[in-house]
Every structure is written in C-alpha cells, then in structure tokens.
C-alpha cells in the first residue's frame, strides 16, 4: 500500500538516517555586509537586494521572491556553493539577544533562483547532503534538518527539541511523556486531515475510546503498526493525549507549526 510505504520511509529517514550523522560542511565562499538602506546585486548573480531602512526584499529577474521588515542595523549575506548551484543566505532579523539569526535562503542555478524554504531558517549550516539549523527558546534549543530537493528547495525532514535541564522542572509523569533528558529523539509530525478521529488503546483494538482529535490538530508520531494500518500518536493540548489512530486520518507536512 503506497501510503504505508511512504510512512515507513518517513520513519526510516528520520529515525535511522537523520540522527545527526557525520557529514562534511560546505565552506562559506563569499560573505558581504550591507547597511539597512541599500540596493545591491548579490555576488554578481541574478539576485538583487533592496532595503530602505524599514523593508527588505530580494528579487530575481524582475520578480520579487521575498520581502520582510528590517530588524537589524546591518544585513549579512553569505554564499555556499555546491555542485550545480549555490545557496545565498540573507539575514532578515535576530532574536533572543542576538543569539538567533533568521535568514532567508535562496537557491541559484544558471540564472534561475527560488526562495528555497518558503520560511526563514534560523542559524543555518550547510552540509554536502543537508542543511541544519538551531534556535534558542528559553531553556530549549530547537534543531531542524532540511534535505536538498532537485529543484533547489529545502524540505524539512526532522526536528529535535533539546530541553537540557528543562524537563527536570516538570512533574515526573509529564516528563516521561514530553522528552527524555538523556536521549533526544527526532520528531515526526502529522496533521489530522479528517473532521474527527477517535483514539484506540491498542493498535489492534476493535472499539475506540471516548477521546478524539479534530481536523487540523498536529500530532507527534511515536509508533506504527503496518498490520493494523494505525499509528501511535501523542497530542499536546490542555493535557497530553496518547493513543492509536487510523493512518488514513493524517497527512504529512514539511512545515511544523510552533
């Protein structure tokens, strides 16, 4: 069954292949710094930077790819080249006392260019086969990984929530459900795609519980039963809800809403 095979592939990629395996980092081969009011052609490419002190935009071949407010007194641009093209990162804003740097990332190949991730990437690091990012949020560090696509886009494939000592501040029964302080696991998320779906206590249960999830709820996948066609999920609402639901009740997305 195609959808089951897809889920198995997602689990294989995230849990087996994306646990921060060693990989060669790409060197930053060009860096430029601009004031908050500037018009510039970036590294002689077809990307143009426009900023007026309040707004910033990037265009390519007379088409605006991205625009945002400026939240910095300088604009940092860097280029990472690889076989077939290059990625150019443009600083958009910063946060958490300057620790988090938010970048718009663009891919260039023979004069063609795309807004690679359709979102800002925090503190990106480019590797031969993937991109990693990290972001501080209080005592938590969020680590994400993106995979290169054939058209230059970046697809988010995993997310790690590094709580450090934060879980020790929670009650014992909640700590076990949220995160292990000693072992960090990649997270696979899905979205409920039906109007309502009921939870089962076991993968092979014939009768559902009273608990249910509504369309649009985001859930964390923790297990998969190919025999029953169900997945085990964890949902964080007013309280943590866990159980098994039908695989057909969810869809997978590259974006993870925070």
Coordinates of N, CA and C in Angstrom, one line a residue:
X1 N 0.9 -1.2 0.0 CA 0.0 0.0 0.0 C 0.9 1.2 0.0
X2 N 0.7 2.1 -0.9 CA 1.6 3.3 -1.1 C 1.7 4.1 0.1
X3 N 0.6 4.5 0.7 CA 0.7 5.4 1.9 C 1.4 4.8 3.1
X4 N 1.3 3.4 3.2 CA 2.0 2.8 4.3 C 3.5 2.8 4.0
X5 N 3.8 2.6 2.7 CA 5.2 2.6 2.3 C 5.8 3.9 2.5
X6 N 5.0 5.0 2.3 CA 5.5 6.4 2.5 C 5.8 6.6 3.9
X7 N 4.9 6.2 4.8 CA 5.1 6.3 6.2 C 6.3 5.6 6.7
X8 N 6.5 4.4 6.3 CA 7.7 3.6 6.7 C 8.9 4.3 6.2
X9 N 8.9 4.9 5.0 CA 10.1 5.6 4.5 C 10.4 6.8 5.4
X10 N 9.3 7.6 5.8 CA 9.5 8.7 6.6 C 10.1 8.3 7.9
X11 N 9.6 7.2 8.6 CA 10.2 6.8 9.8 C 11.7 6.4 9.6
X12 N 11.9 5.7 8.5 CA 13.3 5.2 8.2 C 14.2 6.4 8.1
X13 N 13.8 7.4 7.3 CA 14.7 8.6 7.1 C 14.9 9.3 8.4
X14 N 13.9 9.6 9.1 CA 14.0 10.4 10.3 C 14.7 9.7 11.5
X15 N 14.3 8.5 11.8 CA 14.8 7.8 12.9 C 16.1 7.1 12.7
X16 N 16.4 6.7 11.4 CA 17.6 6.0 11.1 C 18.7 6.8 10.5
X17 N 18.2 7.7 9.6 CA 19.2 8.4 8.8 C 19.5 9.9 9.2
X18 N 18.6 10.4 10.1 CA 18.7 11.8 10.4 C 19.1 12.1 11.8
X19 N 19.8 11.2 12.5 CA 20.2 11.4 13.9 C 21.6 12.1 13.9
X20 N 21.7 13.2 13.2 CA 22.9 13.9 13.2 C 24.2 13.1 12.8
X21 N 24.0 12.3 11.8 CA 25.2 11.6 11.3 C 26.3 12.5 10.8
X22 N 27.5 12.1 10.9 CA 28.6 12.9 10.4 C 28.5 13.3 9.0
X23 N 28.7 14.5 8.6 CA 28.7 14.9 7.2 C 29.6 16.1 7.0
X24 N 30.1 16.3 5.8 CA 31.0 17.3 5.5 C 30.3 18.7 5.4
X25 N 30.8 19.7 6.1 CA 30.2 21.0 6.0 C 30.7 21.7 4.7
X26 N 29.8 22.5 4.1 CA 30.2 23.3 2.9 C 30.9 24.6 3.4
X27 N 31.9 25.0 2.8 CA 32.6 26.2 3.2 C 31.8 27.4 2.7
X28 N 31.7 28.5 3.5 CA 31.2 29.7 3.0 C 32.2 30.4 2.1
X29 N 31.9 30.5 0.8 CA 32.9 31.0 -0.1 C 32.8 32.5 -0.4
X30 N 31.8 33.1 0.2 CA 31.7 34.6 0.0 C 30.7 35.2 1.1
X31 N 31.1 36.3 1.6 CA 30.4 37.0 2.6 C 30.3 38.5 2.3
X32 N 29.2 39.1 2.5 CA 29.1 40.6 2.3 C 28.2 41.1 3.4
X33 N 28.5 42.4 3.7 CA 27.7 43.1 4.8 C 27.2 44.4 4.2
X34 N 25.9 44.7 4.4 CA 25.3 45.9 3.9 C 24.6 46.7 5.0
X35 N 24.5 48.0 4.8 CA 23.7 48.8 5.7 C 22.2 48.6 5.5
X36 N 21.3 49.0 6.4 CA 19.9 48.8 6.3 C 19.2 49.5 5.1
X37 N 19.9 50.4 4.5 CA 19.4 51.1 3.3 C 20.4 50.9 2.2
X38 N 20.0 50.1 1.2 CA 20.9 49.7 0.1 C 20.2 49.1 -1.1
X39 N 20.8 49.2 -2.2 CA 20.4 48.5 -3.4 C 21.7 47.8 -3.9
X40 N 21.7 46.5 -4.0 CA 22.9 45.8 -4.4 C 22.6 44.5 -5.2
X41 N 23.5 44.2 -6.1 CA 23.4 42.9 -6.8 C 24.3 41.9 -6.0
X42 N 23.8 40.8 -5.7 CA 24.5 39.9 -4.7 C 25.4 39.0 -5.5
X43 N 26.7 39.2 -5.2 CA 27.8 38.3 -5.8 C 27.7 38.2 -7.3
X44 N 27.3 39.2 -8.0 CA 27.2 39.2 -9.4 C 26.2 38.2 -10.0
X45 N 25.3 37.8 -9.1 CA 24.2 36.9 -9.6 C 23.0 37.6 -10.1
X46 N 21.9 36.9 -10.3 CA 20.7 37.5 -10.7 C 19.8 37.9 -9.5
X47 N 20.3 37.8 -8.3 CA 19.6 38.2 -7.1 C 19.9 39.7 -6.8
X48 N 18.9 40.4 -6.5 CA 19.1 41.8 -6.2 C 18.5 42.1 -4.8
X49 N 19.2 42.8 -4.0 CA 18.8 43.2 -2.6 C 18.3 44.7 -2.6
X50 N 17.1 44.9 -2.1 CA 16.6 46.2 -1.9 C 16.2 46.4 -0.5
X51 N 16.7 47.5 0.2 CA 16.4 47.8 1.5 C 16.3 49.3 1.7
X52 N 15.3 49.8 2.5 CA 15.1 51.2 2.7 C 15.1 51.6 4.2
X53 N 15.7 50.8 5.0 CA 15.7 51.0 6.4 C 14.6 50.5 7.2
X54 N 13.5 50.2 6.5 CA 12.3 49.6 7.1 C 11.9 48.3 6.5
X55 N 12.0 48.2 5.2 CA 11.6 47.0 4.5 C 12.8 46.4 3.7
X56 N 12.8 45.1 3.5 CA 13.9 44.5 2.7 C 13.2 43.5 1.8
X57 N 13.8 43.4 0.6 CA 13.2 42.5 -0.4 C 14.4 41.9 -1.3
X58 N 14.1 40.7 -1.8 CA 15.0 40.1 -2.7 C 14.3 39.8 -4.0
X59 N 14.8 40.2 -5.1 CA 14.2 39.9 -6.4 C 15.1 39.2 -7.3
X60 N 14.5 38.5 -8.3 CA 15.3 37.7 -9.3 C 14.6 37.9 -10.6
X61 N 15.3 38.3 -11.7 CA 14.7 38.5 -13.0 C 13.4 39.3 -12.9
X62 N 13.5 40.4 -12.2 CA 12.4 41.4 -12.1 C 11.2 40.8 -11.3
X63 N 11.4 39.7 -10.6 CA 10.3 39.1 -9.8 C 10.7 39.1 -8.3
X64 N 9.9 39.6 -7.4 CA 10.1 39.6 -6.0 C 9.9 38.2 -5.4
X65 N 11.0 37.7 -4.9 CA 10.9 36.3 -4.3 C 10.5 36.4 -2.8
X66 N 10.9 37.5 -2.1 CA 10.7 37.5 -0.7 C 10.8 39.0 -0.2
X67 N 10.0 39.3 0.8 CA 10.0 40.7 1.4 C 9.7 40.6 2.8
X68 N 10.3 41.5 3.6 CA 10.0 41.5 5.1 C 10.4 42.8 5.7
X69 N 10.1 42.9 7.0 CA 10.6 44.1 7.7 C 12.1 43.9 8.1
X70 N 12.8 45.1 8.2 CA 14.2 45.0 8.6 C 14.2 45.2 10.2
X71 N 14.9 44.3 10.8 CA 15.0 44.3 12.3 C 16.5 44.2 12.7
X72 N 17.3 45.0 12.0 CA 18.7 45.0 12.3 C 19.4 46.2 11.7
X73 N 20.5 46.6 12.2 CA 21.3 47.7 11.7 C 22.3 47.3 10.6
X74 N 22.3 46.0 10.2 CA 23.1 45.5 9.2 C 22.5 44.3 8.5
X75 N 22.9 44.0 7.3 CA 22.4 42.9 6.5 C 23.6 42.0 6.1
X76 N 23.6 40.8 6.6 CA 24.7 39.9 6.3 C 24.2 38.9 5.2
X77 N 25.0 38.8 4.2 CA 24.7 37.9 3.1 C 25.9 36.9 2.9
X78 N 25.6 35.6 2.8 CA 26.7 34.7 2.6 C 26.3 33.7 1.5
X79 N 27.3 33.1 0.8 CA 27.1 32.2 -0.3 C 27.8 30.8 0.0
X80 N 27.0 29.7 -0.1 CA 27.6 28.4 -0.1 C 27.4 27.7 -1.4
X81 N 28.5 27.5 -2.1 CA 28.4 26.9 -3.4 C 28.5 25.4 -3.3
X82 N 27.8 24.7 -4.3 CA 27.8 23.3 -4.4 C 27.7 22.9 -5.8
X83 N 27.8 21.6 -6.1 CA 27.7 21.1 -7.5 C 26.3 21.5 -8.1
X84 N 26.3 22.2 -9.2 CA 25.1 22.6 -9.9 C 24.5 23.9 -9.5
X85 N 24.9 24.5 -8.4 CA 24.3 25.8 -8.0 C 24.9 26.3 -6.7
X86 N 24.2 27.3 -6.1 CA 24.7 27.8 -4.8 C 23.5 28.3 -4.0
X87 N 23.7 28.4 -2.7 CA 22.7 28.9 -1.8 C 23.2 30.2 -1.2
X88 N 22.3 31.2 -1.3 CA 22.6 32.5 -0.7 C 21.7 32.8 0.4
X89 N 22.3 33.1 1.6 CA 21.5 33.4 2.8 C 21.6 34.8 3.1
X90 N 20.4 35.4 3.4 CA 20.3 36.9 3.7 C 19.7 37.0 5.0
X91 N 20.4 37.7 5.9 CA 19.9 37.9 7.3 C 18.7 38.8 7.3
X92 N 17.6 38.4 7.9 CA 16.4 39.1 8.0 C 16.1 39.8 9.3
X93 N 16.4 39.1 10.4 CA 16.2 39.7 11.7 C 17.0 38.8 12.7
X94 N 16.9 39.2 14.0 CA 17.6 38.4 15.0 C 16.7 38.4 16.3
X95 N 17.0 37.5 17.2 CA 16.2 37.5 18.4 C 16.9 36.8 19.5
X96 N 16.3 36.8 20.7 CA 16.9 36.2 21.9 C 18.3 36.8 22.1
X97 N 18.3 38.1 22.1 CA 19.6 38.9 22.4 C 20.6 38.7 21.4
X98 N 20.2 38.5 20.1 CA 21.2 38.3 19.0 C 21.6 36.9 18.8
X99 N 21.2 35.9 19.7 CA 21.6 34.5 19.5 C 21.0 33.9 18.3
X100 N 19.7 34.2 18.1 CA 19.0 33.6 16.9 C 19.1 34.6 15.7
X101 N 19.7 34.1 14.7 CA 19.7 34.9 13.4 C 18.8 34.2 12.4
X102 N 17.8 35.0 11.9 CA 16.8 34.4 11.0 C 17.2 34.8 9.5
X103 N 17.3 33.8 8.7 CA 17.8 34.0 7.3 C 16.8 33.6 6.3
X104 N 16.7 34.4 5.2 CA 16.0 33.9 4.0 C 17.0 33.3 3.1
X105 N 16.7 32.1 2.6 CA 17.7 31.3 1.9 C 17.2 31.1 0.4
X106 N 18.1 31.4 -0.5 CA 17.7 31.3 -1.9 C 18.7 30.4 -2.7
X107 N 18.2 29.7 -3.7 CA 19.0 28.8 -4.5 C 19.1 29.4 -5.9
X108 N 20.3 29.4 -6.4 CA 20.6 29.9 -7.7 C 21.3 28.8 -8.6
X109 N 20.8 28.7 -9.8 CA 21.3 27.7 -10.8 C 21.1 28.3 -12.2
X110 N 22.2 28.7 -12.8 CA 22.2 29.2 -14.2 C 21.2 30.3 -14.4
X111 N 21.2 31.3 -13.5 CA 20.4 32.5 -13.6 C 19.0 32.3 -13.0
X112 N 18.6 31.1 -12.7 CA 17.3 30.8 -12.1 C 17.4 30.8 -10.6
X113 N 16.4 31.3 -9.9 CA 16.5 31.3 -8.5 C 15.2 31.1 -7.8
X114 N 15.2 30.5 -6.6 CA 14.0 30.2 -5.9 C 14.2 30.5 -4.4
X115 N 13.1 30.9 -3.7 CA 13.1 31.0 -2.3 C 13.1 29.6 -1.7
X116 N 14.2 29.2 -1.2 CA 14.4 27.7 -1.0 C 13.5 27.1 0.0
X117 N 13.2 27.7 1.1 CA 12.5 27.0 2.2 C 11.1 27.6 2.4
X118 N 10.7 28.7 1.7 CA 9.4 29.3 1.9 C 9.2 29.7 3.4
X119 N 10.3 29.8 4.1 CA 10.2 30.3 5.5 C 11.6 30.7 5.9
X120 N 11.8 31.5 7.0 CA 13.1 31.8 7.5 C 13.7 30.7 8.2
X121 N 15.0 30.5 8.0 CA 15.8 29.4 8.7 C 16.7 30.1 9.7
X122 N 16.7 29.5 10.9 CA 17.5 30.1 12.0 C 18.9 29.5 12.0
X123 N 19.9 30.4 12.0 CA 21.3 30.0 12.1 C 21.6 28.8 11.2
X124 N 21.4 28.9 9.9 CA 21.6 27.7 9.0 C 23.1 27.3 8.9
X125 N 23.3 26.0 8.8 CA 24.7 25.5 8.5 C 24.5 24.5 7.3
X126 N 25.3 24.7 6.2 CA 25.1 23.9 5.0 C 26.1 22.8 5.0
X127 N 25.6 21.6 4.7 CA 26.4 20.4 4.5 C 26.3 19.8 3.1
X128 N 27.1 18.8 2.8 CA 27.1 18.3 1.5 C 25.7 17.7 1.1
X129 N 25.0 17.1 2.1 CA 23.8 16.5 1.8 C 22.6 17.0 2.5
X130 N 22.7 18.0 3.3 CA 21.6 18.6 4.1 C 21.9 19.9 4.7
X131 N 20.9 20.6 5.3 CA 21.1 21.8 6.0 C 20.6 21.7 7.4
X132 N 21.3 22.2 8.4 CA 20.9 22.1 9.8 C 20.7 23.5 10.3
X133 N 19.7 23.7 11.2 CA 19.5 24.9 11.9 C 19.3 24.7 13.4
X134 N 19.5 25.8 14.2 CA 19.2 25.7 15.6 C 18.7 27.0 16.1
X135 N 17.8 27.0 17.1 CA 17.2 28.2 17.6 C 17.0 28.0 19.1
X136 N 17.4 29.0 19.9 CA 17.2 29.0 21.3 C 15.9 29.6 21.6
X137 N 15.1 29.0 22.6 CA 13.8 29.5 23.0 C 13.8 29.2 24.5
X138 N 14.2 30.2 25.3 CA 14.3 29.9 26.8 C 15.3 28.9 27.0
X139 N 15.0 27.8 27.8 CA 15.9 26.8 28.1 C 16.0 25.7 27.0
X140 N 15.2 25.9 25.9 CA 15.1 24.8 24.9 C 15.9 25.3 23.7
X141 N 16.6 24.3 23.0 CA 17.2 24.5 21.7 C 16.5 23.7 20.7
X142 N 15.9 24.3 19.7 CA 15.2 23.6 18.6 C 16.1 23.4 17.5
X143 N 16.4 22.1 17.1 CA 17.3 21.8 16.0 C 16.4 21.2 14.8
X144 N 16.6 21.7 13.6 CA 15.9 21.2 12.5 C 16.9 20.8 11.4
X145 N 16.4 19.9 10.6 CA 17.2 19.4 9.4 C 16.4 19.5 8.2
X146 N 17.0 20.0 7.1 CA 16.4 20.1 5.8 C 17.2 19.3 4.8
X147 N 16.4 18.8 3.8 CA 17.1 18.0 2.7 C 17.0 18.7 1.4
X148 N 18.1 18.7 0.7 CA 18.1 19.3 -0.7 C 17.1 18.6 -1.6
X149 N 16.4 19.4 -2.4 CA 15.5 18.8 -3.4 C 16.1 19.1 -4.8
X150 N 15.6 18.4 -5.8 CA 16.2 18.5 -7.1 C 16.0 19.9 -7.7
X151 N 14.9 20.6 -7.3 CA 14.7 22.0 -7.8 C 15.3 23.1 -7.0
X152 N 16.1 22.7 -6.0 CA 16.8 23.7 -5.1 C 16.0 24.0 -3.8
X153 N 14.8 23.5 -3.7 CA 14.1 23.8 -2.5 C 14.6 23.0 -1.3
X154 N 14.3 23.4 -0.1 CA 14.8 22.7 1.1 C 13.5 22.1 1.8
X155 N 13.5 20.8 2.0 CA 12.4 20.1 2.7 C 12.8 19.8 4.1
X156 N 12.0 20.3 5.1 CA 12.3 20.0 6.5 C 12.0 18.5 6.7
X157 N 12.9 17.7 7.3 CA 12.7 16.3 7.5 C 12.8 15.9 8.9
X158 N 13.3 16.7 9.8 CA 13.3 16.3 11.2 C 13.4 17.5 12.1
X159 N 13.1 17.3 13.4 CA 13.2 18.3 14.4 C 13.5 17.7 15.7
X160 N 14.5 18.3 16.4 CA 14.9 17.8 17.7 C 14.6 19.0 18.7
X161 N 14.0 18.6 19.8 CA 13.8 19.5 20.9 C 14.7 19.2 22.0
X162 N 15.8 20.0 22.2 CA 16.8 19.8 23.2 C 16.4 20.6 24.4
X163 N 15.8 19.9 25.4 CA 15.3 20.6 26.6 C 16.4 20.8 27.7
X164 N 17.5 20.2 27.5 CA 18.6 20.3 28.5 C 18.0 19.9 29.9
X165 N 18.1 20.8 30.9 CA 17.6 20.5 32.2 C 16.1 20.9 32.4
X166 N 15.5 21.4 31.3 CA 14.2 21.9 31.5 C 13.2 20.9 31.9
X167 N 13.3 19.6 31.5 CA 12.4 18.6 31.8 C 12.4 18.3 33.3
X168 N 13.5 18.6 34.0 CA 13.6 18.3 35.4 C 12.7 19.2 36.2
X169 N 12.2 20.3 35.6 CA 11.3 21.2 36.3 C 9.9 20.8 36.3
X170 N 9.6 19.8 35.5 CA 8.2 19.3 35.3 C 8.0 18.1 36.3
X171 N 6.7 17.8 36.5 CA 6.4 16.6 37.3 C 6.8 15.4 36.6
X172 N 7.0 14.3 37.4 CA 7.6 13.1 36.9 C 6.7 12.5 35.8
X173 N 5.4 12.5 36.0 CA 4.5 11.8 35.0 C 4.5 12.6 33.7
X174 N 4.7 13.9 33.7 CA 4.7 14.7 32.4 C 6.1 14.5 31.8
X175 N 7.1 14.5 32.6 CA 8.5 14.4 32.0 C 8.6 13.2 31.1
X176 N 8.1 12.1 31.5 CA 8.2 10.9 30.7 C 7.5 11.0 29.3
X177 N 6.4 11.8 29.3 CA 5.6 11.9 28.1 C 6.2 13.0 27.1
X178 N 7.0 13.9 27.6 CA 7.4 15.0 26.7 C 8.8 14.7 26.1
X179 N 9.8 14.5 27.0 CA 11.1 14.3 26.4 C 12.0 13.6 27.5
X180 N 12.9 12.8 27.0 CA 13.9 12.2 27.9 C 15.1 13.2 28.0
X181 N 15.5 13.5 29.2 CA 16.7 14.4 29.3 C 18.0 13.8 28.8
X182 N 18.0 12.5 28.8 CA 19.2 11.8 28.4 C 19.3 11.4 27.0
X183 N 18.1 11.1 26.4 CA 18.1 10.7 25.0 C 17.2 11.5 24.2
X184 N 17.7 12.2 23.2 CA 16.9 13.1 22.3 C 16.5 12.3 21.1
X185 N 15.3 12.3 20.7 CA 14.8 11.6 19.5 C 14.3 12.6 18.5
X186 N 14.6 12.3 17.2 CA 14.0 13.1 16.2 C 12.5 13.0 16.2
X187 N 11.8 14.0 15.8 CA 10.3 14.0 15.8 C 9.7 14.1 14.5
X188 N 8.7 13.2 14.3 CA 7.9 13.2 13.0 C 6.5 13.7 13.4
X189 N 6.0 14.7 12.7 CA 4.7 15.3 13.0 C 3.8 15.0 11.8
X190 N 2.5 15.0 12.1 CA 1.4 14.9 11.1 C 0.3 15.7 11.5
X191 N -0.6 16.0 10.6 CA -1.8 16.8 10.9 C -3.1 15.9 10.6
X192 N -4.0 16.0 11.6 CA -5.3 15.3 11.4 C -6.0 15.9 10.2
X193 N -6.4 15.1 9.2 CA -6.9 15.6 8.0 C -8.4 15.3 7.8
X194 N -9.0 14.6 8.8 CA -10.4 14.3 8.7 C -11.1 15.2 9.8
X195 N -12.5 15.3 9.7 CA -13.2 16.1 10.7 C -13.0 15.7 12.1
X196 N -13.0 14.4 12.4 CA -12.9 13.9 13.7 C -12.4 12.5 13.6
X197 N -11.4 12.1 14.5 CA -10.9 10.7 14.6 C -10.8 10.3 16.0
X198 N -11.3 9.1 16.3 CA -11.2 8.6 17.7 C -9.9 7.8 17.9
X199 N -9.5 7.8 19.2 CA -8.3 7.1 19.6 C -8.6 5.7 20.1
X200 N -7.6 4.8 19.8 CA -7.7 3.4 20.3 C -6.6 3.1 21.3
X201 N -6.9 2.3 22.3 CA -5.9 2.0 23.3 C -4.7 1.1 22.8
X202 N -5.1 0.2 21.8 CA -4.1 -0.6 21.2 C -4.2 -0.6 19.7
X203 N -3.1 -1.0 19.0 CA -3.2 -0.9 17.6 C -4.2 -1.8 17.0
X204 N -4.5 -2.9 17.7 CA -5.5 -3.9 17.2 C -6.8 -3.8 17.9
X205 N -7.1 -2.8 18.6 CA -8.4 -2.6 19.3 C -9.5 -2.5 18.3
X206 N -10.7 -3.1 18.6 CA -11.8 -3.0 17.7 C -12.8 -1.9 18.1
X207 N -12.7 -1.4 19.3 CA -13.6 -0.4 19.8 C -12.8 0.8 20.2
X208 N -13.1 2.0 19.7 CA -12.4 3.2 20.1 C -12.7 3.7 21.5
X209 N -11.8 4.5 22.1 CA -12.1 5.2 23.3 C -13.0 6.4 23.1
X210 N -13.3 7.1 24.2 CA -14.1 8.3 24.1 C -13.3 9.5 23.5
X211 N -12.0 9.4 23.8 CA -11.1 10.5 23.3 C -11.1 10.6 21.8
X212 N -11.0 11.8 21.3 CA -10.9 12.0 19.8 C -10.1 13.3 19.5
X213 N -9.7 13.4 18.3 CA -8.9 14.6 17.8 C -9.7 15.2 16.7
X214 N -9.5 16.5 16.5 CA -10.3 17.2 15.5 C -9.4 17.6 14.3
X215 N -10.0 17.8 13.2 CA -9.2 18.2 12.0 C -8.3 19.4 12.2
X216 N -7.1 19.3 11.8 CA -6.2 20.4 12.0 C -5.2 20.3 13.2
X217 N -5.6 19.3 14.1 CA -4.7 19.1 15.2 C -3.4 18.5 14.7
X218 N -2.3 19.0 15.3 CA -1.0 18.4 15.0 C -0.6 17.4 16.0
X219 N 0.0 16.2 15.6 CA 0.3 15.2 16.5 C 1.7 14.7 16.2
X220 N 2.3 14.1 17.3 CA 3.7 13.6 17.2 C 3.5 12.1 17.0
X221 N 4.2 11.5 16.0 CA 4.1 10.0 15.8 C 5.2 9.3 16.6
X222 N 4.7 8.3 17.3 CA 5.7 7.6 18.2 C 5.8 6.1 17.8
X223 N 4.9 5.5 17.0 CA 5.0 4.1 16.6 C 4.0 3.9 15.4
X224 N 4.3 2.8 14.7 CA 3.5 2.5 13.5 C 3.2 1.0 13.5
X225 N 2.0 0.6 13.2 CA 1.6 -0.8 13.1 C 1.1 -1.1 11.7
X226 N 2.0 -1.7 10.9 CA 1.6 -2.0 9.5 C 0.4 -3.0 9.4
X227 N 0.4 -3.9 10.3 CA -0.7 -4.9 10.3 C -2.0 -4.3 10.5
X228 N -2.2 -3.3 11.4 CA -3.5 -2.7 11.6 C -3.7 -1.4 10.8
X229 N -2.6 -0.9 10.2 CA -2.8 0.4 9.5 C -3.1 1.5 10.4
X230 N -2.5 1.5 11.6 CA -2.6 2.6 12.5 C -1.3 3.1 13.0
X231 N -1.3 4.3 13.5 CA -0.1 4.9 14.1 C -0.4 5.3 15.5
X232 N 0.6 5.3 16.3 CA 0.5 5.8 17.7 C 0.9 7.2 17.8
X233 N 0.1 8.0 18.4 CA 0.4 9.5 18.4 C 0.4 10.0 19.8
X234 N 1.0 11.2 19.9 CA 0.9 12.0 21.2 C 0.5 13.4 20.8
X235 N -0.6 13.9 21.5 CA -1.1 15.2 21.2 C -1.0 16.1 22.4
X236 N -0.4 17.3 22.3 CA -0.3 18.2 23.4 C -1.4 19.3 23.3
X237 N -2.4 19.1 24.2 CA -3.4 20.1 24.3 C -3.4 20.7 25.7
X238 N -4.6 20.8 26.3 CA -4.6 21.2 27.7 C -3.9 20.1 28.6
X239 N -4.0 18.9 28.1 CA -3.2 17.8 28.7 C -2.7 16.9 27.5
X240 N -1.8 16.0 27.9 CA -1.2 15.2 26.9 C -2.1 14.0 26.6
X241 N -2.4 13.7 25.3 CA -3.3 12.6 24.9 C -2.5 11.7 24.1
X242 N -2.5 10.4 24.4 CA -1.8 9.4 23.6 C -2.7 8.2 23.2
X243 N -2.5 7.6 22.1 CA -3.3 6.5 21.6 C -3.0 6.2 20.2
X244 N -3.8 5.2 19.6 CA -3.6 4.8 18.2 C -4.7 5.4 17.4
X245 N -4.4 5.8 16.2 CA -5.4 6.3 15.3 C -5.2 5.7 13.9
X246 N -6.2 5.8 13.1 CA -6.1 5.2 11.7 C -5.1 6.1 10.9
X247 N -4.2 5.4 10.1 CA -3.3 6.1 9.3 C -3.9 7.0 8.3
X248 N -5.1 6.6 7.8 CA -5.8 7.4 6.8 C -6.3 8.7 7.4
X249 N -6.2 8.9 8.7 CA -6.7 10.2 9.3 C -5.7 11.3 9.3
X250 N -4.5 11.1 8.8 CA -3.5 12.1 8.9 C -2.9 12.4 7.5
X251 N -2.2 13.5 7.4 CA -1.4 13.9 6.3 C -0.1 14.4 6.9
X252 N 1.0 14.3 6.1 CA 2.3 14.7 6.5 C 2.6 16.0 5.8
X253 N 3.3 16.9 6.6 CA 3.7 18.2 6.0 C 5.2 18.4 6.3
X254 N 5.8 19.2 5.5 CA 7.2 19.5 5.7 C 7.3 20.6 6.8
X255 N 6.3 21.5 6.9 CA 6.3 22.5 7.9 C 5.8 22.0 9.2
X256 N 6.3 22.5 10.3 CA 5.9 22.2 11.6 C 5.5 23.5 12.3
X257 N 4.2 23.6 12.6 CA 3.7 24.9 13.3 C 4.2 24.9 14.7
X258 N 4.7 26.0 15.1 CA 5.1 26.1 16.5 C 4.0 26.7 17.3

